[in-house]
Amino acid sequence: MILGIESTAHTFGVGMFSNKVISNEWDMYRPKTGGIHPREAANHHVEVAKEVVKKAMLKKPKAIAYSCGPGIGPCLKVGTIISRYLSNKYQIPLVPVNHGVAHMEVGLWSTKAKDPVCVYASGGNTQIIARDKTWKIYGETLDIALGNALDKLARDLGIAHPGGPSIEKLAKKGEFIDMPYTVKGMDLSYSGIMTHARRLLKTHKPEDVARGFQEHAFAMLVEVTERALAHTEKGEVLLVGGVAKNKRLIEMYKIMCEERGAKFFVVPDELAGDNGAMIAYNGKISLKKGFSIKPEDADYFQNLRVDTDLEKLFRL
Ligand code: AMP
Ligand code: MG
């Protein structure tokens, strides 16, 4: 029975995992205007923490797992301090978890995918990753993340954060329009198409811009994923992260995978976005391997990558 704490960005989440998800509660910071303001988001986490922990902690945990990065510094700090406090209070081990790895591991657990090319598409990350002894990044965005681009586009339309779901709804009613398409080898770039789309809003219908943006941005991601399948010779694709809730993206992946004879898996909606249960689950994996830290050694890393060896990092 592990308690997991997630606080890397907009969401303060707490979940419990034993051999299944026992609880998964969260409260999301929603800025009134603009994007995520680091200090405001951190203040939000401080305000809701007690309530979310209370709702999620259905039993006394055997260990506390927490997201130690990557993420927004002030937000990570809140989760780290609360986790250290709980570990001290209950005199139980503290387990740092790599947030990106947590998205993929909970995807593997919930879908039964075995050895997939993982697509991690969220508000802050867009990466194509696969396992080869350790997690390896095969391709990624060179600038902003896919979720972030959707959120920014939505903001221009007066839609509050997070904008991805609203863009998805709008796009269903829209006509296809041409936009820039930027794939560079195994990497992709979303800043150009986003700027272009924001400009088009002055002359085109919002639903057409939404449709055009989705079709191009998603196709870019699917193209790089297909190339990763070819390079790695793997036979599965697993889609994780908040953008994995998008039905059009799922549809495009299904088509590509079917044409290649690959299996397609997508993490269920309730485990797609940032959440505490995935952190608890990953804490359990690490504990099984014998990895935990003392509360006084608790720390966080804004720029952690999925290929970083946490045990080594905390030993230094
Ligand atoms: P995460 O950072 O993993 O919690 O994911 C949050 C991101 O997922 C935000 O950028 C959202 O706009 C995006 N998102 C959530 N639902 C959808 C959706 N249905 N379509 C596209 N993006 C989405
Ligand atoms: Mg995330």
Tab-separated table of C-alpha atoms and ligand atoms in Angstrom:
chain	number	residue	atom	x	y	z
A	1	MET	CA	0.000	0.000	0.000
A	2	ILE	CA	1.917	3.010	-1.322
A	3	LEU	CA	0.819	6.646	-1.275
A	4	GLY	CA	1.901	8.633	-4.340
A	5	ILE	CA	2.156	12.415	-4.544
A	6	GLU	CA	2.169	14.298	-7.851
A	7	SER	CA	2.894	18.033	-8.041
A	8	THR	CA	5.062	18.645	-11.117
A	9	ALA	CA	2.827	21.242	-12.819
A	10	HIS	CA	-0.886	22.148	-12.811
A	11	THR	CA	-2.139	19.140	-10.851
A	12	PHE	CA	-1.767	18.314	-7.188
A	13	GLY	CA	-2.628	14.630	-7.111
A	14	VAL	CA	-2.552	11.919	-4.472
A	15	GLY	CA	-3.236	8.254	-5.068
A	16	MET	CA	-2.815	4.880	-3.406
A	17	PHE	CA	-1.700	1.680	-5.063
A	18	SER	CA	-1.454	-1.856	-3.658
A	19	ASN	CA	-1.925	-4.424	-6.415
A	20	LYS	CA	-4.396	-2.089	-8.081
A	21	VAL	CA	-5.376	1.579	-7.876
A	22	ILE	CA	-6.991	2.101	-4.459
A	23	SER	CA	-7.595	5.837	-4.771
A	24	ASN	CA	-6.723	8.627	-7.185
A	25	GLU	CA	-7.686	12.166	-6.172
A	26	TRP	CA	-6.539	15.456	-7.597
A	27	ASP	CA	-7.144	19.173	-7.719
A	28	MET	CA	-6.034	21.125	-10.758
A	29	TYR	CA	-4.774	24.694	-10.790
A	30	ARG	CA	-6.692	26.644	-13.421
A	31	PRO	CA	-5.251	30.111	-14.150
A	32	LYS	CA	-7.911	32.783	-14.733
A	33	THR	CA	-5.873	34.242	-17.582
A	34	GLY	CA	-2.689	33.131	-19.352
A	35	GLY	CA	-0.727	29.965	-18.777
A	36	ILE	CA	0.629	28.321	-15.648
A	37	HIS	CA	2.152	30.876	-13.292
A	38	PRO	CA	4.753	28.889	-11.292
A	39	ARG	CA	4.248	30.607	-7.943
A	40	GLU	CA	0.443	30.687	-8.238
A	41	ALA	CA	0.399	26.988	-9.138
A	42	ALA	CA	2.613	26.187	-6.140
A	43	ASN	CA	0.343	28.250	-3.857
A	44	HIS	CA	-2.633	26.335	-5.213
A	45	HIS	CA	-0.931	23.041	-4.325
A	46	VAL	CA	-0.228	24.250	-0.779
A	47	GLU	CA	-3.870	25.264	-0.356
A	48	VAL	CA	-5.429	22.010	-1.574
A	49	ALA	CA	-2.794	19.548	-0.312
A	50	LYS	CA	-4.374	18.695	3.039
A	51	GLU	CA	-7.798	18.023	1.544
A	52	VAL	CA	-6.491	15.924	-1.366
A	53	VAL	CA	-4.244	13.849	0.928
A	54	LYS	CA	-7.195	13.299	3.292
A	55	LYS	CA	-9.457	12.116	0.471
A	56	ALA	CA	-6.873	9.773	-1.046
A	57	MET	CA	-5.267	8.275	2.061
A	58	LEU	CA	-7.798	5.541	2.739
A	59	LYS	CA	-5.333	3.419	4.718
A	60	LYS	CA	-2.042	3.919	6.469
A	61	PRO	CA	0.603	3.662	3.734
A	62	LYS	CA	3.749	1.492	3.842
A	63	ALA	CA	5.744	4.079	1.876
A	64	ILE	CA	5.443	7.536	0.344
A	65	ALA	CA	6.330	8.002	-3.331
A	66	TYR	CA	6.640	11.453	-4.874
A	67	SER	CA	7.328	13.009	-8.283
A	68	CYS	CA	10.873	14.359	-8.052
A	69	GLY	CA	10.882	15.841	-11.591
A	70	PRO	CA	10.820	16.951	-14.306
A	71	GLY	CA	8.551	19.907	-13.671
A	72	ILE	CA	8.090	23.438	-12.406
A	73	GLY	CA	10.458	24.191	-9.493
A	74	PRO	CA	8.052	25.776	-6.990
A	75	CYS	CA	5.427	23.073	-7.669
A	76	LEU	CA	7.932	20.238	-7.240
A	77	LYS	CA	9.082	21.808	-4.002
A	78	VAL	CA	5.579	21.624	-2.500
A	79	GLY	CA	5.203	17.915	-3.311
A	80	THR	CA	8.683	17.151	-2.032
A	81	ILE	CA	8.146	18.916	1.302
A	82	ILE	CA	4.745	17.293	1.892
A	83	SER	CA	6.145	13.853	1.034
A	84	ARG	CA	9.111	14.319	3.351
A	85	TYR	CA	6.741	15.366	6.131
A	86	LEU	CA	4.491	12.317	5.646
A	87	SER	CA	7.467	9.965	5.486
A	88	ASN	CA	8.735	11.390	8.764
A	89	LYS	CA	5.322	11.392	10.404
A	90	TYR	CA	4.599	7.731	9.657
A	91	GLN	CA	8.249	6.620	9.846
A	92	ILE	CA	7.987	4.938	6.432
A	93	PRO	CA	10.343	4.940	3.410
A	94	LEU	CA	10.353	7.789	0.916
A	95	VAL	CA	10.644	6.930	-2.781
A	96	PRO	CA	11.477	9.520	-5.469
A	97	VAL	CA	9.780	8.838	-8.811
A	98	ASN	CA	10.621	10.073	-12.308
A	99	HIS	CA	7.358	11.621	-13.532
A	100	GLY	CA	7.911	10.746	-17.202
A	101	VAL	CA	8.758	7.143	-16.417
A	102	ALA	CA	5.653	6.994	-14.206
A	103	HIS	CA	3.413	7.911	-17.165
A	104	MET	CA	4.880	5.041	-19.201
A	105	GLU	CA	4.981	2.415	-16.439
A	106	VAL	CA	1.349	2.987	-15.487
A	107	GLY	CA	0.542	2.778	-19.198
A	108	LEU	CA	2.258	-0.623	-19.366
A	109	TRP	CA	0.499	-1.806	-16.226
A	110	SER	CA	-2.983	-0.673	-17.284
A	111	THR	CA	-2.853	-1.865	-20.898
A	112	LYS	CA	-0.702	-5.009	-20.687
A	113	ALA	CA	1.514	-3.700	-23.487
A	114	LYS	CA	4.838	-5.536	-23.222
A	115	ASP	CA	7.567	-3.778	-25.134
A	116	PRO	CA	6.089	-0.787	-26.941
A	117	VAL	CA	7.342	2.370	-28.521
A	118	CYS	CA	5.882	4.872	-26.030
A	119	VAL	CA	4.484	8.224	-27.061
A	120	TYR	CA	4.455	10.574	-24.090
A	121	ALA	CA	2.360	13.596	-25.063
A	122	SER	CA	1.368	15.995	-22.322
A	123	GLY	CA	1.304	19.667	-21.382
A	124	GLY	CA	5.045	19.835	-20.840
A	125	ASN	CA	6.451	16.867	-22.769
A	126	THR	CA	6.324	15.302	-26.207
A	127	GLN	CA	8.678	12.362	-26.606
A	128	ILE	CA	8.958	9.053	-28.432
A	129	ILE	CA	10.566	6.593	-26.034
A	130	ALA	CA	11.318	2.885	-25.980
A	131	ARG	CA	13.021	0.464	-23.640
A	132	ASP	CA	16.419	-1.017	-24.378
A	133	LYS	CA	17.742	-2.053	-20.930
A	134	THR	CA	16.903	1.537	-19.888
A	135	TRP	CA	14.359	3.966	-21.321
A	136	LYS	CA	15.746	5.697	-24.402
A	137	ILE	CA	14.433	8.796	-26.117
A	138	TYR	CA	14.228	8.288	-29.883
A	139	GLY	CA	12.587	11.560	-30.802
A	140	GLU	CA	11.069	14.616	-29.190
A	141	THR	CA	9.819	18.130	-29.697
A	142	LEU	CA	12.583	20.630	-30.301
A	143	ASP	CA	10.603	23.438	-28.702
A	144	ILE	CA	7.152	23.350	-27.083
A	145	ALA	CA	5.076	20.310	-26.141
A	146	LEU	CA	1.955	19.281	-28.068
A	147	GLY	CA	-0.366	19.895	-25.090
A	148	ASN	CA	1.186	23.299	-24.527
A	149	ALA	CA	0.607	24.239	-28.190
A	150	LEU	CA	-3.058	23.174	-27.921
A	151	ASP	CA	-3.447	25.139	-24.687
A	152	LYS	CA	-1.914	28.288	-26.213
A	153	LEU	CA	-4.076	28.068	-29.312
A	154	ALA	CA	-7.137	27.661	-27.105
A	155	ARG	CA	-6.140	30.661	-25.020
A	156	ASP	CA	-6.333	32.877	-28.119
A	157	LEU	CA	-9.929	31.728	-28.459
A	158	GLY	CA	-10.671	32.736	-24.881
A	159	ILE	CA	-10.732	29.115	-23.707
A	160	ALA	CA	-9.325	28.560	-20.223
A	161	HIS	CA	-6.485	26.146	-19.450
A	162	PRO	CA	-6.372	23.246	-20.261
A	163	GLY	CA	-7.484	23.884	-23.844
A	164	GLY	CA	-6.881	20.460	-25.421
A	165	PRO	CA	-10.412	19.087	-24.823
A	166	SER	CA	-12.063	22.235	-26.273
A	167	ILE	CA	-9.848	22.201	-29.373
A	168	GLU	CA	-10.837	18.561	-29.865
A	169	LYS	CA	-14.544	19.450	-29.743
A	170	LEU	CA	-14.109	22.438	-32.085
A	171	ALA	CA	-12.071	20.409	-34.585
A	172	LYS	CA	-14.938	17.946	-35.056
A	173	LYS	CA	-17.000	20.700	-36.706
A	174	GLY	CA	-14.152	22.157	-38.782
A	175	GLU	CA	-12.873	21.909	-42.341
A	176	PHE	CA	-9.312	20.844	-43.060
A	177	ILE	CA	-6.898	23.693	-43.820
A	178	ASP	CA	-3.205	23.563	-44.720
A	179	MET	CA	-0.576	24.415	-42.129
A	180	PRO	CA	3.195	24.047	-41.724
A	181	TYR	CA	4.444	20.521	-41.013
A	182	THR	CA	7.800	20.348	-39.230
A	183	VAL	CA	9.472	16.983	-38.748
A	184	LYS	CA	13.262	16.929	-38.574
A	185	GLY	CA	14.547	13.377	-38.636
A	186	MET	CA	13.219	11.821	-35.445
A	187	ASP	CA	12.349	15.174	-33.876
A	188	LEU	CA	9.481	17.564	-34.403
A	189	SER	CA	8.677	21.191	-33.752
A	190	TYR	CA	5.362	22.692	-32.698
A	191	SER	CA	6.178	26.388	-32.258
A	192	GLY	CA	5.958	27.259	-35.986
A	193	ILE	CA	2.617	25.586	-36.610
A	194	MET	CA	1.248	27.060	-33.382
A	195	THR	CA	2.215	30.629	-34.362
A	196	HIS	CA	0.797	30.036	-37.843
A	197	ALA	CA	-2.473	28.711	-36.425
A	198	ARG	CA	-2.810	31.649	-34.041
A	199	ARG	CA	-2.422	34.035	-37.005
A	200	LEU	CA	-5.018	32.133	-39.036
A	201	LEU	CA	-7.558	32.796	-36.293
A	202	LYS	CA	-7.788	36.375	-37.631
A	203	THR	CA	-8.989	35.223	-41.059
A	204	HIS	CA	-10.443	31.724	-40.584
A	205	LYS	CA	-13.143	30.052	-38.531
A	206	PRO	CA	-11.894	28.746	-35.157
A	207	GLU	CA	-13.192	25.242	-35.901
A	208	ASP	CA	-11.240	25.109	-39.189
A	209	VAL	CA	-8.048	26.246	-37.463
A	210	ALA	CA	-8.604	23.656	-34.720
A	211	ARG	CA	-9.115	20.877	-37.281
A	212	GLY	CA	-6.132	21.921	-39.399
A	213	PHE	CA	-3.922	22.183	-36.359
A	214	GLN	CA	-4.888	18.774	-34.990
A	215	GLU	CA	-4.498	17.024	-38.333
A	216	HIS	CA	-0.996	18.403	-38.907
A	217	ALA	CA	0.318	18.304	-35.346
A	218	PHE	CA	-0.938	14.761	-34.744
A	219	ALA	CA	0.308	13.493	-38.131
A	220	MET	CA	3.794	14.765	-37.252
A	221	LEU	CA	3.775	12.747	-34.049
A	222	VAL	CA	2.422	9.630	-35.740
A	223	GLU	CA	5.076	9.896	-38.485
A	224	VAL	CA	7.947	9.974	-35.993
A	225	THR	CA	6.378	7.115	-34.033
A	226	GLU	CA	6.135	5.014	-37.180
A	227	ARG	CA	9.812	5.630	-37.907
A	228	ALA	CA	10.675	4.642	-34.320
A	229	LEU	CA	8.772	1.380	-34.854
A	230	ALA	CA	10.848	0.737	-37.964
A	231	HIS	CA	14.167	1.563	-36.265
A	232	THR	CA	13.521	-0.389	-33.061
A	233	GLU	CA	11.703	-3.276	-34.786
A	234	LYS	CA	9.152	-3.252	-31.990
A	235	GLY	CA	5.589	-4.346	-32.631
A	236	GLU	CA	3.608	-2.171	-30.213
A	237	VAL	CA	2.758	1.483	-29.641
A	238	LEU	CA	1.625	2.848	-26.274
A	239	LEU	CA	0.163	6.359	-26.023
A	240	VAL	CA	0.376	8.099	-22.602
A	241	GLY	CA	0.068	11.620	-21.114
A	242	GLY	CA	-2.857	14.053	-21.040
A	243	VAL	CA	-3.089	14.364	-24.839
A	244	ALA	CA	-3.723	10.592	-24.976
A	245	LYS	CA	-7.361	11.449	-24.182
A	246	ASN	CA	-7.785	12.880	-27.690
A	247	LYS	CA	-9.986	10.553	-29.763
A	248	ARG	CA	-8.728	11.847	-33.124
A	249	LEU	CA	-5.108	11.200	-32.133
A	250	ILE	CA	-6.086	7.698	-31.017
A	251	GLU	CA	-7.850	7.127	-34.341
A	252	MET	CA	-4.760	8.196	-36.314
A	253	TYR	CA	-2.539	5.859	-34.282
A	254	LYS	CA	-4.954	2.982	-34.815
A	255	ILE	CA	-4.796	3.500	-38.586
A	256	MET	CA	-0.991	3.666	-38.659
A	257	CYS	CA	-0.592	0.613	-36.419
A	258	GLU	CA	-3.099	-1.412	-38.377
A	259	GLU	CA	-1.299	-0.617	-41.645
A	260	ARG	CA	2.041	-1.683	-40.120
A	261	GLY	CA	0.689	-4.752	-38.332
A	262	ALA	CA	1.594	-3.268	-34.924
A	263	LYS	CA	-0.544	-3.432	-31.783
A	264	PHE	CA	-1.842	-0.143	-30.398
A	265	PHE	CA	-2.445	0.596	-26.709
A	266	VAL	CA	-3.627	3.761	-24.998
A	267	VAL	CA	-3.625	4.475	-21.272
A	268	PRO	CA	-7.170	4.836	-19.824
A	269	ASP	CA	-8.395	8.438	-19.401
A	270	GLU	CA	-8.273	8.369	-15.594
A	271	LEU	CA	-4.550	7.531	-15.648
A	272	ALA	CA	-3.635	9.656	-18.697
A	273	GLY	CA	-3.109	13.102	-17.186
A	274	ASP	CA	-0.866	13.818	-14.218
A	275	ASN	CA	-2.056	11.808	-11.214
A	276	GLY	CA	-0.919	10.421	-7.873
A	277	ALA	CA	-1.805	6.763	-8.530
A	278	MET	CA	0.847	6.463	-11.249
A	279	ILE	CA	3.424	7.826	-8.811
A	280	ALA	CA	2.331	5.329	-6.146
A	281	TYR	CA	2.573	2.473	-8.673
A	282	ASN	CA	6.106	3.507	-9.664
A	283	GLY	CA	7.076	3.844	-6.021
A	284	LYS	CA	6.075	0.237	-5.642
A	285	ILE	CA	8.306	-0.839	-8.548
A	286	SER	CA	11.288	1.017	-7.028
A	287	LEU	CA	10.680	-0.356	-3.537
A	288	LYS	CA	10.644	-3.895	-4.952
A	289	LYS	CA	14.095	-3.160	-6.376
A	290	GLY	CA	15.162	-1.909	-2.944
A	291	PHE	CA	15.339	1.789	-3.778
A	292	SER	CA	14.192	4.360	-1.234
A	293	ILE	CA	15.748	7.393	0.439
A	294	LYS	CA	15.840	8.975	3.872
A	295	PRO	CA	13.392	11.870	4.316
A	296	GLU	CA	16.279	14.281	4.927
A	297	ASP	CA	17.673	13.408	1.471
A	298	ALA	CA	14.457	14.405	-0.321
A	299	ASP	CA	15.195	16.532	-3.371
A	300	TYR	CA	13.714	17.454	-6.764
A	301	PHE	CA	15.069	18.096	-10.257
A	302	GLN	CA	13.348	20.404	-12.726
A	303	ASN	CA	15.107	18.998	-15.788
A	304	LEU	CA	15.029	15.266	-15.150
A	305	ARG	CA	14.943	13.081	-18.300
A	306	VAL	CA	13.413	9.607	-18.593
A	307	ASP	CA	16.872	8.101	-19.111
A	308	THR	CA	18.267	9.541	-15.847
A	309	ASP	CA	19.294	6.900	-13.295
A	310	LEU	CA	17.547	8.068	-10.102
A	311	GLU	CA	19.477	5.746	-7.803
A	312	LYS	CA	22.720	7.193	-9.054
A	313	LEU	CA	21.381	10.749	-8.826
A	314	PHE	CA	20.388	10.366	-5.178
A	315	ARG	CA	23.625	8.640	-4.270
A	316	LEU	CA	25.665	11.625	-5.493
B	1	AMP	P1	-0.687	16.237	-18.408
B	1	AMP	O1	0.383	17.295	-18.430
B	1	AMP	O2	-0.181	14.865	-18.720
B	1	AMP	O3	-1.577	16.269	-17.203
B	1	AMP	O4	-1.653	16.612	-19.647
B	1	AMP	C1	-2.258	17.865	-19.724
B	1	AMP	C2	-2.348	18.265	-21.177
B	1	AMP	O5	-3.234	17.366	-21.875
B	1	AMP	C3	-2.890	19.667	-21.391
B	1	AMP	O6	-2.052	20.350	-22.289
B	1	AMP	C4	-4.280	19.413	-22.002
B	1	AMP	O7	-4.704	20.437	-22.889
B	1	AMP	C5	-4.060	18.114	-22.737
B	1	AMP	N1	-5.314	17.410	-22.996
B	1	AMP	C6	-6.202	16.947	-22.093
B	1	AMP	N2	-7.267	16.400	-22.730
B	1	AMP	C7	-7.036	16.520	-24.061
B	1	AMP	C8	-7.754	16.171	-25.255
B	1	AMP	N3	-8.941	15.577	-25.197
B	1	AMP	N4	-7.185	16.460	-26.438
B	1	AMP	C9	-5.974	17.054	-26.520
B	1	AMP	N5	-5.270	17.423	-25.441
B	1	AMP	C10	-5.778	17.160	-24.235
B	2	MG	MG	2.760	14.654	-17.101
